[in-house]
Structure formats: structure tokens, C-alpha cells
Amino acid sequence: MLAIGTLAKRTGTKVQTIRYYEQIGLMPEPGRTDGGQRRYGDAELDRLAFIRHARQLGFSLEAIRELLDLSDMPDRSCAQVDAIAQKQLREVEARLVRLEALRIELQRMIGACNADRVADCRILEVLRDHEECLADHAATG
Amino acid sequence: MLAIGTLAKRTGTKVQTIRYYEQIGLMPEPGRTDGGQRRYGDAELDRLAFIRHARQLGFSLEAIRELLDLSDMPDRSCAQVDAIAQKQLREVEARLVRLEALRIELQRMIGACNADRVADCRILEVLRDHEECLADHAATG
DNA sequence: GCTTGAAGCTACAGCGGCTGTAGATCGTAT
DNA sequence: ATACGATCTACAGCCGCTGTAGCTTCAAGC
């Protein structure tokens, strides 16, 4: 039986984060000692490792919730799992496109400035006047 | 003199966002009508456009605050402006690297799965077992 | 058995950057 | 004069944690 701190170390999670996951129902309420401290078994360790790994891959907690639910239904079709992963991939790809546009714009902006004084700074000028931009860099990505 | 809604439309900002910027001191407190409604001039329009454009390029509100402060000091060296932009560029580049690693991992994961049933789903397996990953995709990017 | 210090507990506030709501008031066109 | 959209304030909520304060419990050493 593992204390919360041990679980935290083993999965690279903060103790508060584990309690947060419990609070939002992503982790189950574990057993407790007589004194009221949480004690975890291997199932919880695995579940938390799954969650953390999915988080590292950028899945939202909602998506992870779905994935966990699905993985409790081994006989079901795996299409839904696939769909969630595909969606995540598409989101990542979209963010890549936007970020790349940002990178280019920032580079151009920085490259254009060889002024000394703020008054002549091309960076500020570009920021002031949107027309000077090539791409329409929409969101942050 | 522009009402807040007009300012919002002209800059592609939500009304609440403008009020939020005022609240955190990024936008100045504007004049008011007798009835208490905000009225804006061209200076505020320009300032808000600057803010929104910088946001689109991924600058944080804190960075934007610095940029705005600097642009009020036209005789100063433009080096600090450059530094802020460089930092932003470096952050964007770092995020690109991480996102690209994510993309590859997701693609690999999805490509590996040709199962029908959840029980055999490679996607879930990979999520369960970090060892099956190539890269160490740290943060979300 | 007793002491100590680390680790755990609850409850709540705060981060960034907005967004949405409720319920009242204002401004303007007809 | 009226109607209706726009604006007002104040506050809660979003995501995914993270940090704090002020307690209690656990486990190791004596």
C-alpha cells in the first residue's frame, strides 16, 4: 500500500494534483488508514500513470476520462479510442501550423529591426500596424 | 468618440475583454458619458489594436505591458524591445519542437493500432506503458 | 513507550486570459 | 413616449493545476 507521496514520486505527479484528480472524479477515492491518510494499490498506480502519460501527449482531462471509460469495456470496438486520438492529432497539427506562422512572423519582425532607438524600432512598428504582416496568424496555438 | 462595442468590433475584441484590460491596467480608464458609459478616442483604439496584435503573436500580457511602456520612451535604446521579441521567438520555437515530438508520437500510436476490440487496442496499450514511446515528450507545448 | 520531524490532511485562494451571467441602467431611433 | 439594443457593475466559471495555512498522523530512532 502506497502513501500519496510515494504514488506522486513514482508517477512524476504532485501530491496536490493527485488529490485534484480525485476531486474531479478522474481518480477513485482510495482506501484510508485509521488516521485518514490515503493508501493506494497497483491499480491506482497504473491508472495515474496512464493519466499522466496521456497528459504528456496533450490529451485533455475530458478526453482522458473517455479513454479510461473505454478501456474498461474491452469487448467494445476500438473505433472510439481511435477517434479520440485522431482528434488529438488533428489539434496538434493545427497548433503546429499556427505556431509555425507565428515563428516566421516573429523572425521577420526581429530581422527587420536594425534601429537603435525605440522611436525607429521596426518591431514596435509592426505590432502597431497589422498591415505589415504577411500571414494572418490567428490564435496562439 | 467610440462606444466600447464599436471599439470591440474595430479591434476584434470582446467587450468584456476590453473591460478586463482596463481592470488590470493594460488599457487606461477612458472618459465617460454623463450616464457613465465609456467613450474612447483614437489613442485607445491604437493601443488596443497593438495589444491584440501582440496577443495574436503569442506575447503574454506582461510582455505586452513592457512593450507598451517601452514604446512610450522613444529615445531609449530599442535593445529591450528586441530582447522581449527574441524571448518570445525562443518560446515559440521550443513549443514547436515539443509539439512536433507529440505529433510524431501520436501518429505512431495511431498507426500501430489495427485492432477491432478495445482489449487489443494499441493506442491504449501505449498510453498504459510509457516504455513503448520513443521520444520523451515532456510538456504539452 | 516517547519524541520528533516529515508527510499527510482539509479548505480555500490564485495563476493566465479571458468568458459568461444577472439584473439594472443608458442611449437613440421612431 | 416608448421600445430595444447597448452598456453598466459585480461576480462566478473555464482549464489544469499550484500554493498556502494550520492542523493531524505516521514511522523511525532512542
Short mmCIF file of C-alpha atoms (C1' of nucleotides) in Angstrom, two decimals:
data_model
loop_
_atom_site.label_atom_id
_atom_site.label_comp_id
_atom_site.label_asym_id
_atom_site.label_seq_id
_atom_site.Cartn_x
_atom_site.Cartn_y
_atom_site.Cartn_z
CA MET A 1 0.00 0.00 0.00
CA LEU A 2 1.39 3.30 -1.12
CA ALA A 3 1.09 6.67 0.52
CA ILE A 4 0.15 9.57 -1.71
CA GLY A 5 3.69 10.94 -1.71
CA THR A 6 5.11 7.66 -2.96
CA LEU A 7 2.50 7.50 -5.69
CA ALA A 8 3.38 11.06 -6.59
CA LYS A 9 7.09 10.28 -6.89
CA ARG A 10 6.53 7.11 -8.91
CA THR A 11 4.39 8.89 -11.48
CA GLY A 12 6.03 12.29 -11.51
CA THR A 13 2.89 13.96 -10.23
CA LYS A 14 2.44 16.50 -7.45
CA VAL A 15 0.53 15.36 -4.40
CA GLN A 16 -2.00 18.15 -4.84
CA THR A 17 -2.57 17.10 -8.41
CA ILE A 18 -3.49 13.58 -7.33
CA ARG A 19 -5.95 14.97 -4.81
CA TYR A 20 -7.29 17.24 -7.55
CA TYR A 21 -7.82 14.25 -9.85
CA GLU A 22 -9.72 12.55 -7.06
CA GLN A 23 -11.81 15.64 -6.51
CA ILE A 24 -12.90 15.78 -10.14
CA GLY A 25 -13.54 12.05 -10.21
CA LEU A 26 -10.67 11.12 -12.50
CA MET A 27 -9.01 9.07 -9.78
CA PRO A 28 -11.14 6.93 -7.46
CA GLU A 29 -11.44 7.59 -3.77
CA PRO A 30 -8.78 5.34 -2.30
CA GLY A 31 -8.83 3.45 0.99
CA ARG A 32 -7.68 5.26 4.09
CA THR A 33 -5.67 4.45 7.18
CA ASP A 34 -7.35 4.70 10.58
CA GLY A 35 -5.86 8.16 10.80
CA GLY A 36 -7.45 9.20 7.50
CA GLN A 37 -4.47 9.07 5.14
CA ARG A 38 -4.93 7.79 1.59
CA ARG A 39 -3.43 4.44 0.67
CA TYR A 40 -3.11 3.26 -2.93
CA GLY A 41 -2.66 -0.10 -4.67
CA ASP A 42 -1.21 -1.04 -8.03
CA ALA A 43 -4.44 -0.42 -9.93
CA GLU A 44 -4.37 3.21 -8.89
CA LEU A 45 -0.69 3.46 -9.76
CA ASP A 46 -1.42 2.19 -13.26
CA ARG A 47 -4.37 4.47 -13.69
CA LEU A 48 -2.40 7.52 -12.64
CA ALA A 49 0.49 6.57 -14.90
CA PHE A 50 -1.98 6.32 -17.78
CA ILE A 51 -3.41 9.72 -16.98
CA ARG A 52 0.00 11.36 -16.76
CA HIS A 53 1.19 9.83 -19.96
CA ALA A 54 -1.91 10.95 -21.80
CA ARG A 55 -1.45 14.43 -20.36
CA GLN A 56 2.11 14.49 -21.66
CA LEU A 57 0.68 13.72 -25.08
CA GLY A 58 -1.59 16.73 -24.71
CA PHE A 59 -4.91 14.99 -24.14
CA SER A 60 -7.40 17.00 -22.12
CA LEU A 61 -8.70 15.60 -18.86
CA GLU A 62 -12.07 15.13 -20.54
CA ALA A 63 -10.52 13.08 -23.33
CA ILE A 64 -8.59 11.06 -20.77
CA ARG A 65 -11.78 10.40 -18.88
CA GLU A 66 -13.30 8.99 -22.06
CA LEU A 67 -10.24 6.88 -22.79
CA LEU A 68 -10.32 5.45 -19.27
CA ASP A 69 -14.01 4.69 -19.55
CA LEU A 70 -13.45 2.97 -22.87
CA SER A 71 -10.59 0.91 -21.57
CA ASP A 72 -13.00 -0.54 -19.03
CA MET A 73 -15.02 -2.05 -21.89
CA PRO A 74 -12.59 -4.48 -23.50
CA ASP A 75 -15.12 -6.07 -25.85
CA ARG A 76 -16.19 -2.87 -27.43
CA SER A 77 -14.93 -1.62 -30.75
CA CYS A 78 -11.77 0.38 -30.58
CA ALA A 79 -13.03 2.92 -33.10
CA GLN A 80 -13.91 5.46 -30.46
CA VAL A 81 -10.44 5.30 -28.97
CA ASP A 82 -9.07 5.84 -32.43
CA ALA A 83 -11.34 8.81 -32.96
CA ILE A 84 -10.18 10.50 -29.77
CA ALA A 85 -6.55 10.00 -30.69
CA GLN A 86 -7.18 11.24 -34.24
CA LYS A 87 -8.84 14.34 -32.91
CA GLN A 88 -5.89 15.00 -30.65
CA LEU A 89 -3.53 14.53 -33.57
CA ARG A 90 -5.51 16.97 -35.66
CA GLU A 91 -5.43 19.52 -32.88
CA VAL A 92 -1.70 19.15 -32.51
CA GLU A 93 -1.24 19.53 -36.24
CA ALA A 94 -3.39 22.64 -36.30
CA ARG A 95 -1.39 24.14 -33.49
CA LEU A 96 1.82 23.33 -35.31
CA VAL A 97 0.64 25.20 -38.37
CA ARG A 98 -0.31 28.25 -36.36
CA LEU A 99 2.88 28.21 -34.32
CA GLU A 100 4.99 27.93 -37.44
CA ALA A 101 3.26 31.00 -38.88
CA LEU A 102 4.00 32.82 -35.63
CA ARG A 103 7.62 31.79 -35.74
CA ILE A 104 8.04 33.13 -39.25
CA GLU A 105 6.33 36.39 -38.41
CA LEU A 106 8.40 36.90 -35.28
CA GLN A 107 11.59 36.14 -37.14
CA ARG A 108 10.71 38.56 -39.90
CA MET A 109 9.85 41.21 -37.38
CA ILE A 110 13.08 40.80 -35.45
CA GLY A 111 15.15 40.61 -38.60
CA ALA A 112 13.67 43.85 -39.88
CA CYS A 113 14.81 45.88 -36.91
CA ASN A 114 18.25 47.33 -37.03
CA ALA A 115 17.39 50.57 -35.32
CA ASP A 116 18.98 51.90 -32.17
CA ARG A 117 16.19 53.97 -30.78
CA VAL A 118 12.73 52.89 -29.72
CA ALA A 119 11.33 55.62 -31.95
CA ASP A 120 12.57 53.82 -35.06
CA CYS A 121 12.04 50.26 -33.85
CA ARG A 122 10.56 48.13 -36.57
CA ILE A 123 9.28 45.57 -34.06
CA LEU A 124 7.01 48.08 -32.40
CA GLU A 125 6.00 49.44 -35.79
CA VAL A 126 4.91 46.03 -36.98
CA LEU A 127 2.97 45.46 -33.81
CA ARG A 128 1.31 48.82 -34.24
CA ASP A 129 0.35 48.22 -37.83
CA HIS A 130 -1.14 44.86 -38.59
CA GLU A 131 -0.96 45.56 -42.33
CA GLU A 132 2.77 44.96 -42.23
CA CYS A 133 2.19 41.30 -41.51
CA LEU A 134 2.27 38.67 -44.17
CA ALA A 135 0.28 35.86 -42.63
CA ASP A 136 -2.92 36.08 -40.72
CA HIS A 137 -1.61 34.47 -37.57
CA ALA A 138 -4.93 33.83 -35.89
CA ALA A 139 -4.62 32.28 -32.47
CA THR A 140 -1.69 31.38 -30.30
CA GLY A 141 -1.79 27.67 -30.97
CA MET B 1 -15.83 59.21 -29.57
CA LEU B 2 -16.35 55.47 -29.71
CA ALA B 3 -18.54 53.34 -27.50
CA ILE B 4 -16.97 50.19 -26.15
CA GLY B 5 -18.89 48.00 -28.57
CA THR B 6 -17.56 49.90 -31.55
CA LEU B 7 -14.03 49.65 -30.23
CA ALA B 8 -14.59 45.96 -29.74
CA LYS B 9 -15.75 45.44 -33.31
CA ARG B 10 -12.96 47.52 -34.80
CA THR B 11 -10.28 45.52 -33.00
CA GLY B 12 -11.87 42.10 -32.95
CA THR B 13 -12.04 42.08 -29.18
CA LYS B 14 -14.90 41.18 -26.88
CA VAL B 15 -16.37 43.95 -24.82
CA GLN B 16 -15.64 42.10 -21.61
CA THR B 17 -12.04 41.68 -22.65
CA ILE B 18 -11.63 45.42 -23.03
CA ARG B 19 -13.06 45.97 -19.58
CA TYR B 20 -10.74 43.25 -18.31
CA TYR B 21 -7.74 45.03 -19.82
CA GLU B 22 -8.85 48.21 -18.11
CA GLN B 23 -9.22 46.36 -14.82
CA ILE B 24 -5.66 45.02 -14.95
CA GLY B 25 -4.32 48.41 -16.00
CA LEU B 26 -3.37 47.46 -19.56
CA MET B 27 -5.89 49.89 -21.00
CA PRO B 28 -6.37 53.32 -19.41
CA GLU B 29 -9.61 54.36 -17.75
CA PRO B 30 -11.44 56.16 -20.52
CA GLY B 31 -13.76 59.16 -20.29
CA ARG B 32 -17.40 58.55 -19.56
CA THR B 33 -20.71 59.94 -20.71
CA ASP B 34 -22.97 61.61 -18.18
CA GLY B 35 -24.72 58.31 -17.86
CA GLY B 36 -21.49 56.51 -17.09
CA GLN B 37 -20.72 54.76 -20.37
CA ARG B 38 -17.14 54.52 -21.57
CA ARG B 39 -16.10 56.62 -24.58
CA TYR B 40 -12.83 56.06 -26.43
CA GLY B 41 -10.64 58.09 -28.76
CA ASP B 42 -8.11 57.14 -31.43
CA ALA B 43 -5.25 56.72 -28.98
CA GLU B 44 -7.14 53.98 -27.18
CA LEU B 45 -8.06 52.37 -30.47
CA ASP B 46 -4.39 52.23 -31.46
CA ARG B 47 -3.35 50.91 -28.10
CA LEU B 48 -5.94 48.14 -28.16
CA ALA B 49 -5.00 47.22 -31.72
CA PHE B 50 -1.38 46.94 -30.60
CA ILE B 51 -2.36 44.73 -27.69
CA ARG B 52 -4.48 42.44 -29.83
CA HIS B 53 -1.85 42.13 -32.47
CA ALA B 54 0.80 41.25 -29.91
CA ARG B 55 -1.58 38.70 -28.37
CA GLN B 56 -2.03 37.13 -31.78
CA LEU B 57 1.72 36.76 -31.94
CA GLY B 58 1.61 34.94 -28.63
CA PHE B 59 3.05 37.64 -26.36
CA SER B 60 1.86 37.44 -22.77
CA LEU B 61 0.01 40.38 -21.27
CA GLU B 62 3.07 41.02 -19.10
CA ALA B 63 5.32 41.20 -22.15
CA ILE B 64 2.83 43.47 -23.86
CA ARG B 65 2.80 45.73 -20.85
CA GLU B 66 6.58 46.06 -21.14
CA LEU B 67 6.40 46.72 -24.87
CA LEU B 68 3.81 49.43 -24.33
CA ASP B 69 5.89 51.01 -21.59
CA LEU B 70 8.95 50.96 -23.84
CA SER B 71 7.12 52.47 -26.76
CA ASP B 72 6.41 55.47 -24.56
CA MET B 73 10.15 56.12 -24.37
CA PRO B 74 11.11 56.88 -27.97
CA ASP B 75 14.66 57.99 -27.20
CA ARG B 76 15.62 54.87 -25.40
CA SER B 77 17.58 52.04 -26.94
CA CYS B 78 15.49 49.51 -28.72
CA ALA B 79 17.52 46.62 -27.32
CA GLN B 80 14.97 45.77 -24.67
CA VAL B 81 12.20 45.56 -27.25
CA ASP B 82 14.41 43.26 -29.23
CA ALA B 83 15.07 41.10 -26.18
CA ILE B 84 11.37 40.65 -25.49
CA ALA B 85 10.70 39.67 -29.07
CA GLN B 86 13.68 37.29 -29.09
CA LYS B 87 12.43 35.63 -25.94
CA GLN B 88 9.01 35.17 -27.49
CA LEU B 89 10.60 33.69 -30.59
CA ARG B 90 12.60 31.26 -28.49
CA GLU B 91 9.49 30.20 -26.62
CA VAL B 92 7.61 29.64 -29.86
CA GLU B 93 10.49 27.59 -31.21
CA ALA B 94 10.64 25.49 -28.07
CA ARG B 95 6.93 24.83 -28.27
CA LEU B 96 7.29 23.86 -31.90
CA VAL B 97 9.91 21.27 -31.02
CA ARG B 98 7.76 19.76 -28.31
CA LEU B 99 4.61 19.78 -30.43
CA GLU B 100 6.43 18.11 -33.29
CA ALA B 101 7.54 15.32 -30.94
CA LEU B 102 3.94 14.93 -29.82
CA ARG B 103 2.73 14.78 -33.38
CA ILE B 104 5.15 12.02 -34.24
CA GLU B 105 4.27 10.03 -31.15
CA LEU B 106 0.54 10.37 -31.77
CA GLN B 107 0.95 9.38 -35.38
CA ARG B 108 2.99 6.34 -34.46
CA MET B 109 0.47 5.36 -31.84
CA ILE B 110 -2.49 5.67 -34.18
CA GLY B 111 -0.67 3.93 -36.99
CA ALA B 112 0.15 0.99 -34.77
CA CYS B 113 -3.45 0.20 -33.99
CA ASN B 114 -5.27 -2.05 -36.40
CA ALA B 115 -7.27 -3.88 -33.77
CA ASP B 116 -11.03 -4.15 -33.61
CA ARG B 117 -11.60 -4.54 -29.94
CA VAL B 118 -10.65 -2.23 -27.10
CA ALA B 119 -8.91 -5.17 -25.44
CA ASP B 120 -6.29 -5.26 -28.18
CA CYS B 121 -6.08 -1.56 -28.87
CA ARG B 122 -2.51 -0.46 -29.32
CA ILE B 123 -3.35 3.14 -28.53
CA LEU B 124 -4.46 2.30 -25.04
CA GLU B 125 -1.51 -0.01 -24.64
CA VAL B 126 0.95 2.71 -25.49
CA LEU B 127 -0.75 5.08 -23.10
CA ARG B 128 -0.58 2.42 -20.41
CA ASP B 129 3.08 1.69 -20.93
CA HIS B 130 5.34 4.66 -21.32
CA GLU B 131 8.23 2.39 -22.29
CA GLU B 132 6.68 1.96 -25.69
CA CYS B 133 7.34 5.56 -26.52
CA LEU B 134 10.32 6.71 -28.50
CA ALA B 135 10.65 10.30 -27.52
CA ASP B 136 10.38 11.85 -24.12
CA HIS B 137 7.57 14.20 -24.97
CA ALA B 138 7.77 16.36 -21.89
CA ALA B 139 5.19 19.10 -21.78
CA THR B 140 2.27 19.98 -23.96
CA GLY B 141 4.00 22.78 -25.84
"C1'" DG C 1 6.77 3.90 25.21
"C1'" DC C 2 8.05 8.52 23.75
"C1'" DT C 3 9.69 12.08 20.87
"C1'" DT C 4 10.45 14.19 16.75
"C1'" DG C 5 10.17 15.64 12.08
"C1'" DA C 6 8.49 14.54 7.69
"C1'" DA C 7 4.41 13.71 5.39
"C1'" DG C 8 -0.36 13.87 5.31
"C1'" DC C 9 -4.95 16.21 5.99
"C1'" DT C 10 -8.83 19.95 4.64
"C1'" DA C 11 -10.24 24.12 2.76
"C1'" DC C 12 -9.53 27.64 0.04
"C1'" DA C 13 -7.23 31.26 -2.96
"C1'" DG C 14 -4.65 32.24 -7.14
"C1'" DC C 15 -2.45 31.68 -11.76
"C1'" DG C 16 -3.36 33.44 -17.10
"C1'" DG C 17 -6.53 35.25 -20.09
"C1'" DC C 18 -10.41 35.63 -20.73
"C1'" DT C 19 -15.84 34.45 -20.98
"C1'" DG C 20 -20.47 34.29 -19.34
"C1'" DT C 21 -24.27 35.60 -16.29
"C1'" DA C 22 -27.85 38.51 -13.84
"C1'" DG C 23 -30.17 42.37 -13.23
"C1'" DA C 24 -30.13 47.08 -13.60
"C1'" DT C 25 -29.45 51.43 -16.38
"C1'" DC C 26 -28.47 54.22 -20.56
"C1'" DG C 27 -28.81 55.93 -25.35
"C1'" DT C 28 -31.03 56.54 -29.54
"C1'" DA C 29 -34.39 55.83 -33.31
"C1'" DT C 30 -39.05 56.08 -34.20
"C1'" DA D 1 -43.13 58.37 -25.13
"C1'" DT D 2 -41.61 54.03 -25.96
"C1'" DA D 3 -39.06 50.30 -27.25
"C1'" DC D 4 -34.97 47.87 -27.71
"C1'" DG D 5 -30.23 47.24 -28.06
"C1'" DA D 6 -26.04 48.53 -25.79
"C1'" DT D 7 -23.78 49.30 -21.65
"C1'" DC D 8 -23.14 49.15 -16.68
"C1'" DT D 9 -21.34 46.53 -12.21
"C1'" DA D 10 -20.24 42.53 -9.76
"C1'" DC D 11 -19.19 38.15 -9.67
"C1'" DA D 12 -18.69 33.14 -10.98
"C1'" DG D 13 -16.55 29.83 -14.06
"C1'" DC D 14 -13.32 27.86 -17.54
"C1'" DC D 15 -8.63 24.54 -17.60
"C1'" DG D 16 -5.27 22.23 -15.03
"C1'" DC D 17 -3.12 22.67 -11.75
"C1'" DT D 18 -0.22 25.04 -7.68
"C1'" DG D 19 0.40 27.17 -3.34
"C1'" DT D 20 -0.89 28.40 1.40
"C1'" DA D 21 -2.30 27.98 6.41
"C1'" DG D 22 -2.99 25.49 10.19
"C1'" DC D 23 -3.77 21.40 11.72
"C1'" DT D 24 -3.07 15.81 12.47
"C1'" DT D 25 -0.82 11.38 11.59
"C1'" DC D 26 2.88 8.23 10.67
"C1'" DA D 27 7.22 5.93 11.20
"C1'" DA D 28 11.91 5.83 12.73
"C1'" DG D 29 15.15 6.26 16.43
"C1'" DC D 30 16.08 6.22 21.30
#
